[in-house]
Coordinates of C-alpha atoms in Angstrom, one line a residue:
Chain A
M1 CA -33.6 -34.8 -21.0
N2 CA -30.2 -33.8 -21.6
T3 CA -27.5 -34.4 -19.3
F4 CA -25.2 -31.5 -17.7
V5 CA -22.3 -31.3 -15.0
I6 CA -22.9 -29.2 -12.0
A7 CA -20.3 -29.1 -9.5
D8 CA -20.8 -29.0 -5.4
P9 CA -19.6 -25.7 -3.9
D10 CA -18.7 -27.2 -0.6
K11 CA -16.3 -29.6 -2.2
C12 CA -14.6 -26.7 -4.7
I13 CA -11.1 -25.6 -3.7
G14 CA -11.3 -22.8 -6.4
C15 CA -8.1 -24.4 -7.7
R16 CA -9.1 -23.9 -11.4
T17 CA -7.9 -27.2 -12.3
C18 CA -11.4 -28.0 -14.2
E19 CA -10.5 -25.1 -16.7
I20 CA -7.2 -26.0 -17.4
A21 CA -8.7 -29.4 -17.8
C22 CA -11.2 -28.1 -20.0
V23 CA -8.6 -26.1 -22.2
V24 CA -6.4 -29.3 -22.7
A25 CA -9.5 -31.1 -23.9
H26 CA -10.6 -28.8 -26.5
S27 CA -6.7 -28.3 -27.7
E28 CA -5.8 -30.4 -30.7
T29 CA -2.1 -30.6 -29.4
N30 CA -1.0 -30.0 -25.6
I31 CA -1.4 -25.8 -25.0
L32 CA 1.7 -25.6 -22.6
T33 CA 3.9 -27.9 -25.2
Q34 CA 3.0 -27.1 -28.7
E35 CA 5.8 -25.3 -30.7
N36 CA 3.1 -22.4 -31.8
N37 CA 3.5 -19.5 -29.5
D38 CA -0.5 -19.0 -29.7
I39 CA -2.4 -20.8 -27.5
E40 CA -5.9 -21.2 -27.6
F41 CA -6.7 -20.7 -23.9
N42 CA -10.3 -20.6 -23.6
P43 CA -12.1 -22.4 -21.2
K44 CA -15.8 -23.6 -21.4
L45 CA -16.5 -23.0 -17.8
S46 CA -15.5 -20.6 -15.0
V47 CA -14.5 -21.0 -11.9
I48 CA -16.3 -18.1 -9.5
K49 CA -14.9 -16.9 -6.5
T50 CA -16.7 -14.8 -3.9
V51 CA -16.4 -14.5 -0.2
E52 CA -18.8 -17.0 0.7
V53 CA -18.2 -19.5 -2.1
S54 CA -16.2 -20.8 -4.8
A55 CA -18.0 -23.0 -8.0
P56 CA -17.2 -23.4 -11.2
I57 CA -20.3 -22.2 -13.5
Q58 CA -20.9 -23.9 -16.9
C59 CA -23.8 -24.7 -19.5
R60 CA -26.8 -26.6 -17.9
Q61 CA -27.7 -27.5 -21.5
C62 CA -31.2 -25.9 -21.1
E63 CA -34.0 -28.0 -22.6
D64 CA -35.8 -24.7 -23.8
A65 CA -32.4 -23.1 -24.4
P66 CA -32.9 -19.6 -24.4
C67 CA -29.6 -18.9 -26.2
A68 CA -30.4 -20.8 -28.9
N69 CA -33.9 -19.7 -29.2
I70 CA -32.7 -15.9 -29.4
C71 CA -29.7 -17.0 -31.9
P72 CA -30.5 -14.8 -35.3
N73 CA -29.2 -17.3 -37.6
G74 CA -29.9 -20.7 -36.1
S75 CA -26.3 -21.4 -35.2
I76 CA -26.8 -22.8 -31.5
I77 CA -28.5 -26.5 -32.2
N78 CA -28.9 -29.3 -29.9
K79 CA -26.9 -32.1 -31.1
D80 CA -27.1 -35.4 -29.6
G81 CA -28.4 -33.7 -26.4
V82 CA -25.7 -31.2 -26.1
I83 CA -26.8 -27.5 -27.0
Y84 CA -24.0 -26.9 -29.5
I85 CA -22.6 -23.9 -31.2
N86 CA -21.9 -24.0 -34.7
K87 CA -18.4 -21.9 -34.7
E88 CA -18.9 -21.5 -38.7
T89 CA -21.8 -19.6 -38.6
C90 CA -21.5 -17.8 -35.6
I91 CA -21.9 -14.0 -36.0
G92 CA -20.2 -12.7 -32.3
C93 CA -23.4 -10.8 -32.2
K94 CA -23.9 -11.5 -28.3
T95 CA -27.4 -12.2 -28.2
C96 CA -26.9 -15.5 -26.4
V97 CA -24.6 -13.7 -24.0
V98 CA -27.4 -11.7 -22.9
A99 CA -29.9 -14.5 -22.9
C100 CA -27.9 -17.1 -20.9
P101 CA -29.3 -17.0 -17.1
F102 CA -26.2 -18.6 -16.1
G103 CA -23.8 -17.0 -17.5
A104 CA -22.5 -19.9 -19.2
I105 CA -21.2 -18.0 -22.4
D106 CA -18.4 -16.2 -23.4
L107 CA -17.2 -14.5 -26.4
V108 CA -13.6 -15.3 -27.5
S109 CA -11.0 -15.5 -30.6
E110 CA -11.7 -18.2 -33.1
Y111 CA -8.7 -20.3 -33.8
K112 CA -8.3 -22.3 -36.7
D113 CA -5.2 -25.0 -37.0
G114 CA -3.5 -23.3 -33.7
E115 CA -3.8 -19.9 -35.4
V116 CA -6.2 -16.9 -34.9
V117 CA -8.7 -16.5 -37.6
N118 CA -8.9 -12.8 -38.8
Q119 CA -12.1 -11.5 -40.6
E120 CA -10.4 -10.2 -43.9
N121 CA -13.6 -8.1 -44.7
L122 CA -13.6 -6.0 -41.4
K123 CA -10.7 -3.5 -41.6
C124 CA -10.3 -1.4 -38.3
I125 CA -8.6 1.7 -38.2
D126 CA -6.3 2.5 -34.8
N127 CA -3.9 5.3 -34.3
N128 CA -3.9 5.7 -38.3
K129 CA -3.1 2.3 -38.8
C130 CA -4.9 -0.4 -40.7
Y131 CA -5.4 -3.8 -39.5
F132 CA -7.2 -7.0 -39.8
K133 CA -9.4 -7.9 -37.0
E134 CA -9.9 -11.5 -35.4
R135 CA -13.4 -13.3 -35.8
I136 CA -15.0 -13.3 -32.3
I137 CA -17.4 -15.9 -31.9
A138 CA -19.7 -17.3 -28.8
N139 CA -18.3 -20.2 -26.6
K140 CA -19.8 -22.5 -24.0
C141 CA -19.4 -25.9 -22.5
D142 CA -20.2 -28.8 -24.9
L143 CA -20.1 -31.7 -22.6
C144 CA -16.9 -32.5 -24.3
I145 CA -18.8 -34.1 -26.9
D146 CA -15.8 -35.3 -29.3
S147 CA -14.0 -37.0 -26.4
P148 CA -15.2 -40.6 -25.6
D149 CA -14.1 -40.4 -21.9
G150 CA -16.4 -37.8 -21.3
P151 CA -16.2 -34.3 -19.6
A152 CA -12.9 -33.5 -18.8
C153 CA -13.5 -31.3 -15.7
V154 CA -15.4 -34.1 -13.9
K155 CA -12.1 -36.2 -14.1
A156 CA -9.7 -33.8 -13.1
C157 CA -11.0 -32.4 -10.4
P158 CA -8.8 -33.0 -7.7
T159 CA -11.7 -33.2 -5.0
D160 CA -14.5 -34.8 -7.0
A161 CA -16.7 -31.7 -6.9
F162 CA -18.2 -32.5 -10.2
K163 CA -21.7 -34.7 -11.0
I164 CA -22.8 -35.8 -14.3
V165 CA -26.4 -35.3 -13.9
K166 CA -28.3 -37.5 -16.4
G167 CA -31.8 -37.3 -17.4
T168 CA -32.4 -40.8 -15.8
H169 CA -31.2 -39.7 -12.8
L170 CA -33.7 -36.8 -12.7
D171 CA -36.5 -39.1 -13.6
K172 CA -35.3 -41.3 -10.5
S173 CA -35.1 -38.5 -8.2
I174 CA -38.7 -37.3 -9.2
K175 CA -40.1 -40.6 -8.6
N176 CA -38.5 -41.1 -5.6
K177 CA -39.7 -37.6 -4.3
R178 CA -43.4 -38.3 -5.6
K179 CA -43.3 -41.5 -3.7
K180 CA -42.5 -40.0 -0.3
S181 CA -44.9 -37.3 -0.8
A182 CA -47.5 -39.9 -1.3
S183 CA -46.6 -41.7 1.9
L184 CA -47.3 -38.3 3.6
L185 CA -50.6 -38.1 2.8
Chain G
M1 CA 12.0 -11.1 -5.0
S2 CA 12.5 -14.6 -3.8
I3 CA 12.9 -17.7 -6.5
I4 CA 10.1 -19.2 -5.4
N5 CA 6.8 -17.2 -5.3
I6 CA 3.1 -17.3 -5.3
D7 CA 0.9 -14.2 -7.0
K8 CA -1.4 -12.7 -4.5
E9 CA -3.6 -11.7 -7.6
L10 CA -4.0 -15.1 -8.6
C11 CA -3.7 -17.5 -5.6
T12 CA -7.1 -18.9 -5.2
G13 CA -5.9 -20.7 -1.9
C14 CA -7.2 -24.0 -2.9
R15 CA -3.7 -25.4 -0.9
R16 CA -2.8 -28.2 -3.2
C17 CA 0.8 -26.4 -3.4
A18 CA 0.7 -26.6 0.4
N19 CA 0.0 -30.6 0.1
V20 CA 3.1 -31.1 -2.4
C21 CA 5.6 -29.3 -0.5
P22 CA 7.7 -31.4 1.4
V23 CA 8.7 -28.9 4.0
G24 CA 5.3 -27.4 5.3
A25 CA 6.7 -24.1 3.7
I26 CA 3.3 -22.9 2.1
K27 CA 1.3 -21.3 4.7
G28 CA -2.3 -19.8 4.8
E29 CA -5.9 -20.7 5.2
Q30 CA -7.9 -22.5 2.3
G31 CA -9.6 -19.9 0.2
K32 CA -7.2 -17.4 1.1
V33 CA -4.2 -16.2 -0.4
Q34 CA -0.9 -18.5 0.4
T35 CA 2.2 -16.8 1.6
I36 CA 5.9 -18.7 1.4
D37 CA 8.2 -19.1 4.5
E38 CA 11.7 -18.5 2.5
H39 CA 13.5 -19.9 5.5
K40 CA 11.8 -23.4 5.7
C41 CA 11.2 -23.5 1.6
V42 CA 13.7 -25.7 -0.3
V43 CA 13.2 -24.1 -3.8
C44 CA 12.1 -27.5 -5.0
G45 CA 9.4 -25.6 -7.2
Q46 CA 7.1 -28.5 -7.0
C47 CA 4.3 -25.9 -5.9
V48 CA 4.9 -24.2 -9.5
Q49 CA 4.5 -27.9 -11.0
I50 CA 1.2 -28.1 -9.3
C51 CA -0.4 -24.5 -9.3
S52 CA -3.5 -24.4 -12.0
S53 CA -4.5 -20.8 -11.2
Y54 CA -3.8 -19.0 -13.5
A55 CA -3.9 -15.4 -15.3
S56 CA -6.7 -15.3 -17.8
Q57 CA -6.4 -13.0 -20.7
F58 CA -9.9 -12.0 -19.9
D59 CA -9.2 -10.9 -16.1
T60 CA -9.0 -7.2 -16.5
E61 CA -8.8 -6.3 -12.7
I62 CA -5.4 -7.8 -12.1
T63 CA -2.0 -6.2 -13.3
S64 CA -1.6 -6.6 -17.2
I65 CA 0.0 -10.2 -18.4
D66 CA 2.9 -7.7 -20.0
L67 CA 4.0 -6.5 -16.7
K68 CA 3.6 -9.8 -15.0
L69 CA 5.9 -11.5 -17.5
K70 CA 8.4 -8.4 -16.6
E71 CA 7.8 -9.0 -12.9
R72 CA 8.9 -13.0 -13.5
G73 CA 11.7 -12.3 -15.6
M74 CA 10.1 -13.9 -18.6
L75 CA 10.3 -12.6 -22.0
E76 CA 8.2 -10.2 -23.8
G77 CA 5.6 -11.9 -25.9
T78 CA 5.3 -15.2 -24.0
K79 CA 1.5 -16.6 -24.7
E80 CA 1.1 -19.4 -22.3
P81 CA -1.0 -18.8 -19.1
L82 CA 0.6 -17.3 -16.0
F83 CA 0.0 -19.1 -13.0
A84 CA 0.1 -18.1 -9.3
A85 CA 3.0 -20.4 -7.9
Y86 CA 6.1 -19.3 -10.1
N87 CA 9.6 -19.3 -10.2
M88 CA 11.7 -16.1 -10.7
G89 CA 13.1 -16.6 -14.2
Q90 CA 16.5 -15.6 -15.7
V91 CA 15.7 -15.8 -19.4
D92 CA 15.2 -12.3 -20.0
L93 CA 18.6 -11.6 -18.5
L94 CA 20.2 -14.6 -20.3
K95 CA 18.9 -13.3 -23.7
K96 CA 20.4 -9.7 -23.3
Y97 CA 23.9 -11.6 -22.8
L98 CA 23.4 -14.0 -25.5
S99 CA 23.8 -10.7 -28.1
D100 CA 27.1 -9.7 -25.8
D101 CA 30.2 -10.7 -27.9
N102 CA 32.6 -9.6 -25.3
K103 CA 31.0 -12.4 -23.5
Y104 CA 32.8 -16.4 -24.1
K105 CA 29.5 -17.7 -23.3
I106 CA 29.7 -21.5 -22.2
V107 CA 26.6 -23.4 -21.3
Q108 CA 25.8 -26.7 -19.7
C109 CA 22.8 -29.0 -19.8
A110 CA 21.6 -31.1 -16.9
P111 CA 20.7 -34.9 -17.9
A112 CA 17.0 -34.5 -17.0
V113 CA 16.5 -31.6 -19.4
R114 CA 17.2 -33.6 -22.8
V115 CA 14.3 -35.9 -22.1
A116 CA 11.8 -33.6 -21.4
L117 CA 12.6 -30.1 -23.5
A118 CA 10.8 -31.8 -26.5
E119 CA 7.6 -32.1 -24.8
E120 CA 7.6 -27.9 -24.9
F121 CA 7.3 -28.6 -28.8
G122 CA 4.9 -30.9 -28.9
M123 CA 6.8 -34.0 -29.2
E124 CA 5.7 -37.0 -27.0
F125 CA 6.6 -37.1 -23.2
G126 CA 10.0 -38.3 -22.6
K127 CA 11.6 -37.8 -26.1
L128 CA 15.0 -38.1 -26.1
T129 CA 17.1 -34.9 -27.9
P130 CA 20.5 -34.6 -26.9
G131 CA 21.2 -33.7 -30.4
K132 CA 18.6 -31.1 -31.3
M133 CA 19.2 -29.1 -27.9
A134 CA 23.2 -29.1 -28.4
S135 CA 22.3 -27.9 -32.0
A136 CA 19.8 -25.2 -30.9
L137 CA 22.0 -23.7 -28.1
K138 CA 24.7 -23.2 -30.9
K139 CA 22.0 -21.2 -32.9
L140 CA 21.4 -19.5 -29.8
N141 CA 25.0 -18.0 -29.7
F142 CA 26.8 -20.0 -27.5
D143 CA 30.7 -20.5 -27.8
R144 CA 30.8 -23.7 -26.3
V145 CA 27.9 -26.4 -25.5
Y146 CA 29.3 -28.4 -22.9
D147 CA 27.4 -30.8 -20.6
T148 CA 26.6 -31.5 -16.9
N149 CA 26.9 -35.2 -17.8
F150 CA 30.5 -34.6 -18.3
A151 CA 30.5 -32.8 -14.8
A152 CA 28.5 -35.9 -13.4
D153 CA 31.1 -38.6 -14.2
L154 CA 33.7 -36.0 -12.4
T155 CA 31.4 -36.1 -9.2
I156 CA 31.4 -39.9 -9.4
M157 CA 35.2 -39.7 -9.1
E158 CA 35.3 -37.7 -6.1
E159 CA 32.3 -39.1 -4.4
G160 CA 33.4 -42.7 -4.9
S161 CA 37.0 -42.2 -3.8
E162 CA 35.4 -40.2 -0.8
L163 CA 33.0 -42.8 0.0
I164 CA 35.5 -45.4 -0.5
K165 CA 37.9 -43.1 1.9
R166 CA 35.2 -42.9 4.8
V167 CA 34.5 -46.5 4.6
T168 CA 38.2 -47.4 4.9
E169 CA 38.7 -45.1 7.9
G170 CA 35.0 -45.7 9.5
K171 CA 34.4 -42.0 9.4
N172 CA 31.3 -40.3 9.0
L173 CA 29.2 -42.9 8.0
P174 CA 26.5 -43.2 6.3
M175 CA 27.7 -40.6 3.4
F176 CA 24.9 -38.8 1.7
T177 CA 25.0 -37.6 -1.7
S178 CA 25.0 -33.7 -2.1
C179 CA 23.9 -33.3 -5.8
C180 CA 20.4 -31.8 -5.1
P181 CA 20.5 -28.5 -3.6
A182 CA 17.1 -28.9 -2.3
W183 CA 18.3 -31.5 0.0
V184 CA 21.8 -30.0 0.9
K185 CA 19.2 -26.7 2.0
F186 CA 16.9 -28.9 3.9
A187 CA 20.0 -30.4 5.8
E188 CA 21.2 -27.1 6.6
T189 CA 17.9 -25.7 7.8
E190 CA 16.4 -28.5 9.5
Y191 CA 19.3 -30.8 10.7
P192 CA 22.7 -29.3 10.8
E193 CA 24.0 -31.9 13.0
I194 CA 24.2 -34.1 10.1
L195 CA 26.3 -32.1 7.6
N196 CA 29.3 -34.2 8.3
H197 CA 27.5 -37.1 7.0
L198 CA 27.2 -35.4 3.4
S199 CA 29.4 -35.8 0.7
S200 CA 31.4 -32.8 0.5
C201 CA 31.3 -33.0 -3.1
K202 CA 30.1 -29.6 -5.2
S203 CA 27.1 -30.7 -7.1
P204 CA 27.6 -31.5 -11.3
Q205 CA 26.5 -28.0 -12.1
Q206 CA 28.9 -26.4 -9.9
M207 CA 32.0 -28.8 -10.7
A208 CA 31.2 -28.1 -14.1
G209 CA 31.0 -24.3 -13.7
T210 CA 34.4 -24.3 -12.1
I211 CA 36.0 -26.9 -14.3
F212 CA 34.9 -24.4 -17.2
K213 CA 36.3 -21.0 -15.8
T214 CA 39.7 -22.9 -14.9
Y215 CA 40.8 -25.7 -17.3
G216 CA 38.1 -24.8 -19.8
A217 CA 39.7 -21.4 -20.1
E218 CA 43.1 -22.5 -20.4
I219 CA 42.4 -25.1 -23.1
D220 CA 40.4 -22.2 -25.0
N221 CA 42.9 -19.9 -24.3
I222 CA 40.6 -17.3 -22.8
D223 CA 40.6 -15.2 -19.5
P224 CA 38.0 -16.7 -17.4
S225 CA 36.8 -13.2 -16.5
T226 CA 35.0 -13.0 -19.9
I227 CA 33.4 -16.1 -19.5
L228 CA 29.7 -16.1 -18.9
S229 CA 28.9 -19.7 -17.4
V230 CA 25.0 -20.6 -17.8
A231 CA 23.4 -24.1 -16.8
V232 CA 20.3 -25.5 -18.2
M233 CA 18.4 -27.3 -15.0
P234 CA 15.5 -29.0 -14.6
C235 CA 15.8 -27.8 -11.3
T236 CA 14.7 -24.4 -9.7
C237 CA 16.9 -24.7 -6.9
K238 CA 19.9 -24.7 -8.8
Q239 CA 19.8 -20.8 -9.0
F240 CA 19.9 -20.6 -5.4
E241 CA 22.9 -23.1 -5.4
C242 CA 25.1 -21.0 -8.0
D243 CA 23.9 -17.8 -5.8
R244 CA 25.6 -19.4 -2.7
E245 CA 28.8 -17.2 -1.8
E246 CA 31.4 -19.6 -1.1
I247 CA 30.7 -21.0 -4.8
N248 CA 33.6 -19.2 -6.2
S249 CA 36.7 -21.6 -6.2
S250 CA 37.7 -20.9 -9.7
G251 CA 37.9 -17.3 -8.6
Y252 CA 35.0 -16.2 -10.3
K253 CA 31.2 -16.7 -9.4
D254 CA 31.4 -20.6 -11.1
V255 CA 28.0 -20.7 -12.6
D256 CA 26.6 -17.0 -13.5
I257 CA 23.1 -18.1 -14.6
V258 CA 20.6 -20.9 -14.3
I259 CA 17.4 -21.5 -16.6
T260 CA 15.0 -24.0 -16.3
T261 CA 13.9 -26.5 -19.2
R262 CA 10.7 -24.4 -19.5
E263 CA 12.7 -21.3 -20.0
L264 CA 15.4 -22.8 -22.4
A265 CA 12.0 -23.9 -24.4
Y266 CA 10.8 -20.1 -24.4
L267 CA 13.8 -18.8 -25.6
I268 CA 14.4 -21.3 -28.5
K269 CA 10.7 -20.3 -29.5
D270 CA 11.8 -16.6 -29.0
M271 CA 14.5 -16.9 -31.3
G272 CA 12.3 -18.8 -34.0
I273 CA 14.5 -21.9 -34.1
D274 CA 12.5 -24.8 -35.6
F275 CA 13.3 -27.6 -32.8
I276 CA 11.4 -30.3 -34.5
N277 CA 13.5 -29.9 -37.7
I278 CA 16.6 -29.0 -36.6
D279 CA 19.5 -31.3 -37.3
D280 CA 21.3 -32.9 -34.7
E281 CA 24.9 -31.7 -33.4
E282 CA 27.4 -32.8 -30.8
F283 CA 28.5 -31.4 -27.7
D284 CA 31.5 -29.6 -27.8
K285 CA 34.9 -31.6 -26.5
P286 CA 36.7 -32.4 -24.1
L287 CA 34.2 -31.0 -21.6
G288 CA 30.9 -32.1 -23.3
E289 CA 32.0 -36.0 -23.5
Y290 CA 30.2 -38.2 -21.3
S291 CA 29.1 -41.6 -20.0
G292 CA 26.0 -43.4 -19.6
A293 CA 26.9 -43.3 -15.6
G294 CA 26.8 -39.2 -15.9
T295 CA 23.4 -39.5 -18.0
I296 CA 21.5 -41.6 -15.5
F297 CA 22.0 -39.0 -12.7
G298 CA 18.7 -37.3 -13.7
S299 CA 16.7 -40.6 -12.4
T300 CA 16.1 -41.2 -8.6
G301 CA 18.6 -44.0 -8.1
G302 CA 21.0 -42.9 -10.9
V303 CA 23.8 -41.3 -8.7
M304 CA 24.1 -44.5 -6.6
E305 CA 24.0 -47.0 -9.7
A306 CA 26.6 -44.7 -11.2
A307 CA 28.6 -44.9 -8.4
L308 CA 28.5 -48.3 -7.7
R309 CA 29.7 -48.8 -11.8
T310 CA 32.8 -47.0 -10.3
G311 CA 33.4 -47.9 -6.8
Y312 CA 32.9 -51.5 -7.5
E313 CA 36.0 -51.4 -10.0
L314 CA 37.9 -49.1 -7.9
I315 CA 37.8 -51.4 -5.1
T316 CA 37.9 -54.7 -6.7
K317 CA 40.1 -54.0 -9.5
K318 CA 37.5 -56.0 -11.8
S319 CA 35.4 -55.3 -13.9
I320 CA 31.5 -55.1 -12.7
P321 CA 29.5 -58.5 -13.3
N322 CA 26.5 -56.7 -14.5
I323 CA 26.4 -52.8 -15.4
D324 CA 22.6 -52.7 -15.1
L325 CA 22.1 -52.6 -11.2
K326 CA 18.3 -52.6 -11.5
F327 CA 17.3 -53.0 -8.1
V328 CA 18.4 -49.4 -7.4
R329 CA 15.5 -48.2 -9.9
G330 CA 12.0 -47.5 -9.1
G331 CA 9.9 -45.4 -7.6
Q332 CA 9.2 -42.8 -4.6
G333 CA 10.0 -43.4 -1.2
L334 CA 12.9 -45.5 0.3
R335 CA 14.5 -48.3 -1.4
T336 CA 17.6 -50.3 0.2
A337 CA 20.1 -53.1 -1.0
T338 CA 23.3 -54.6 0.2
V339 CA 25.8 -54.6 -2.5
E340 CA 28.9 -57.2 -2.3
V341 CA 31.9 -55.0 -3.2
G342 CA 34.7 -57.3 -2.9
D343 CA 34.9 -58.4 0.7
L344 CA 32.9 -55.4 1.5
N345 CA 29.2 -55.6 2.1
L346 CA 28.3 -52.3 1.6
N347 CA 24.6 -51.1 2.6
I348 CA 23.1 -48.3 0.6
A349 CA 19.6 -46.5 0.6
I350 CA 17.6 -44.3 -1.9
V351 CA 15.6 -41.8 -1.0
S352 CA 13.3 -39.7 -3.6
G353 CA 10.7 -37.4 -2.1
L354 CA 12.5 -35.0 0.7
K355 CA 9.7 -36.2 3.4
N356 CA 11.4 -39.7 3.2
V357 CA 14.6 -38.8 4.5
I358 CA 13.4 -37.7 7.9
P359 CA 13.1 -41.4 9.4
V360 CA 16.4 -42.0 8.2
I361 CA 18.2 -39.1 9.5
E362 CA 16.3 -40.0 12.8
S363 CA 18.0 -43.5 12.9
I364 CA 21.4 -41.7 12.5
K365 CA 20.7 -39.4 15.3
E366 CA 19.8 -42.5 17.7
G367 CA 23.0 -44.7 16.2
K368 CA 20.9 -47.1 14.8
C369 CA 21.5 -46.4 10.9
D370 CA 23.9 -49.2 9.5
F371 CA 23.7 -47.9 6.0
H372 CA 27.5 -46.8 4.3
F373 CA 26.0 -44.4 1.5
I374 CA 22.5 -42.8 0.9
E375 CA 21.2 -41.0 -2.2
V376 CA 18.8 -38.4 -1.6
M377 CA 16.7 -36.7 -4.2
T378 CA 14.1 -34.0 -3.1
C379 CA 11.5 -34.2 -6.1
P380 CA 9.1 -36.9 -6.6
E381 CA 11.3 -39.2 -9.3
G382 CA 14.6 -37.4 -9.1
C383 CA 15.6 -34.7 -11.3
V384 CA 13.2 -35.7 -14.4
S385 CA 10.4 -34.5 -12.3
G386 CA 12.1 -31.2 -10.8
G387 CA 10.5 -28.0 -10.7
G388 CA 12.0 -26.6 -14.1
Q389 CA 10.3 -29.0 -15.9
P390 CA 7.6 -28.7 -18.6
K391 CA 4.7 -28.5 -16.5
L392 CA 1.8 -31.4 -16.7
L393 CA -1.4 -29.9 -16.5
I394 CA -3.2 -33.0 -16.3
E395 CA -2.8 -34.8 -13.3
E396 CA -3.2 -38.1 -14.9
H397 CA -0.2 -37.0 -17.7
R398 CA 2.1 -36.8 -14.6
D399 CA 2.8 -40.7 -14.0
V400 CA 3.2 -41.0 -17.9
A401 CA 5.2 -38.1 -18.3
Y402 CA 7.4 -39.3 -15.3
K403 CA 7.8 -43.1 -16.6
K404 CA 8.7 -41.8 -20.1
R405 CA 11.4 -39.7 -19.2
K406 CA 12.8 -42.3 -16.9
E407 CA 12.8 -44.8 -19.7
S408 CA 14.5 -42.1 -21.9
I409 CA 17.2 -41.8 -19.6
Y410 CA 18.0 -45.4 -19.1
D411 CA 17.6 -46.0 -23.0
H412 CA 20.1 -42.9 -23.3
D413 CA 22.6 -44.5 -21.3
S414 CA 22.3 -48.5 -22.5
N415 CA 23.1 -47.0 -26.1
L416 CA 25.9 -45.2 -25.3
K417 CA 29.6 -47.1 -25.7
I418 CA 31.0 -45.9 -22.4
R419 CA 28.9 -46.4 -19.5
K420 CA 31.3 -45.8 -16.5
S421 CA 32.3 -42.5 -15.4
H422 CA 36.4 -43.9 -14.7
E423 CA 36.3 -44.9 -18.5
N424 CA 35.2 -41.4 -19.8
P425 CA 38.5 -40.3 -21.8
A426 CA 37.9 -36.7 -21.3
I427 CA 37.7 -37.3 -17.5
K428 CA 40.7 -39.3 -17.8
K429 CA 42.4 -36.3 -19.8
L430 CA 41.2 -33.9 -17.1
Y431 CA 42.8 -35.8 -14.2
D432 CA 46.3 -36.2 -16.2
E433 CA 46.4 -32.9 -17.5
F434 CA 44.8 -31.0 -14.6
L435 CA 43.3 -32.3 -11.4
K436 CA 46.0 -35.3 -10.8
E437 CA 44.2 -37.3 -8.8
P438 CA 40.8 -37.8 -7.1
L439 CA 40.6 -36.2 -3.8
G440 CA 43.8 -34.7 -4.2
H441 CA 44.9 -30.8 -3.5
K442 CA 43.6 -29.4 -6.5
S443 CA 40.5 -31.6 -6.9
H444 CA 40.1 -30.6 -2.8
H445 CA 40.2 -26.9 -3.7
L446 CA 37.9 -26.8 -6.9
L447 CA 35.5 -29.4 -6.5
H448 CA 34.8 -29.8 -2.7
T449 CA 33.0 -27.7 -0.4
N450 CA 31.5 -27.2 3.3
Y451 CA 28.2 -26.7 4.3
V452 CA 26.6 -23.9 7.3
S453 CA 24.2 -24.2 9.6
R454 CA 20.8 -22.6 8.5
K455 CA 19.2 -23.0 11.7
E456 CA 17.6 -20.5 13.2
I457 CA 17.9 -20.5 17.1

């Protein structure tokens, strides 16, 4: 079973530290302290606040991922148990955004070496001026797949609201529930 | 608009700012927008450092980011995320002045700026770059690049002499340092009854400002009314200090504009200066010359160490046996020691983190305090962790960054040839040519101040 990260809404104080941690974890240099003025500030999870609740929402790494199923060019794959978007081939078609039941996917500008990537063949005309449009791609939680320390949001949360849920945890929990049910019979 | 603000549109009510506020000035319920009690607030900016709630480029229902930049006095085109807790910037205003050739523009930089500024350009935590900073400031069109470290040496001359006088006369002891404007505001607001225990010395920033517009104007043959005196500080409260009405003994406002370390970085980026590859330059002389004692002011315990290096030699007329007074260095809280200075056993205390000063003040009020000299810094590690320093986004970076910045400060000190304030040749010259003597008539007029109660009755 795929591992995923989920947060306890009762513990979440809505401070958005997890979003910051996410951005930092996916940046090559410290985002506030890099010399380049363009900052790739695209968290892969987002804190939702309503009157009743605050909680970070992020990808559940679905086993039968609707985003992957619907992607027209196979850009979403299961890579080592992570539902992973291949940036190189993503065409920003938004189908995955529509398909995701959690709202865990965003569309963002693509960056390479600290600079926004333009699509050279799509010219835009605005107010009689012609310019290049930046390339837009899908963006979602990758469980910090490149980091040996695991998901940054989990570590950064000041209230320890996050939990890493592994397949084995679920297996155990299912077994225990079954035992309980059996004993009630 | 006050100096420290919380953006109502961005605050999520997580109250982490309220937890770091040393004076309980941040009010509000969990989950609701927080407000700042301006009377209580000491403008230290620790809330600005910790806030992680920001305006996303995707938020469409809030005031536009361009407008927010303007409201916050930041430069157009600044790309970094805007956080809910922020300090009112002066950098946009300064940028306008920098191209004004009718102004004679003098800048000073606090010791903690040179150990943190490089972080804004992707260099490692605590990287020491005084030469690059001086060079960048010259490129920014400042006519004179002077230094607060120089004035820190001057502060030691006055404060050390004041301490000796008070100890000899047995009056108004213990004496507290008065370099930290947040501490001064706190004392004025909450404990006006102990104001006579504060050193009457102005802070290094203000001493520098006064000297620039008097002696500095004289040596450069400039009309002081045309001087624009700018300070680069790790501290958000320094703007509050420079705006105090009584701080004008040069005949003009001693310091006109204060920007933070972060704001200097915005300006350098905005002007397209390649900070990483810029060649080192020196500060201008004489008011940019400093000793190691001046540079350690940026760390908790630094003022105390600098004062002891000079105080010991002024009292005993002997050279201090060991110049590295490691027992005053250290971390948060309250540290105490007894130092043998000739026949005198000097009881000293160092407070970092404003909350830790309250028990000391209470013991003075009860008549149970036997310290002679107490250094107080509001921020957790002294100025290196000030509210205007580069923002640390991840909590686990905090300790590392503070440690590295402090190490850099002490390295800078140990690598300087002159490490005692009273041996700084520019300071000697200033007394010879202009001030005559510490605590003298001219020093008293230019370098000392008094305090007012701000207590609400």
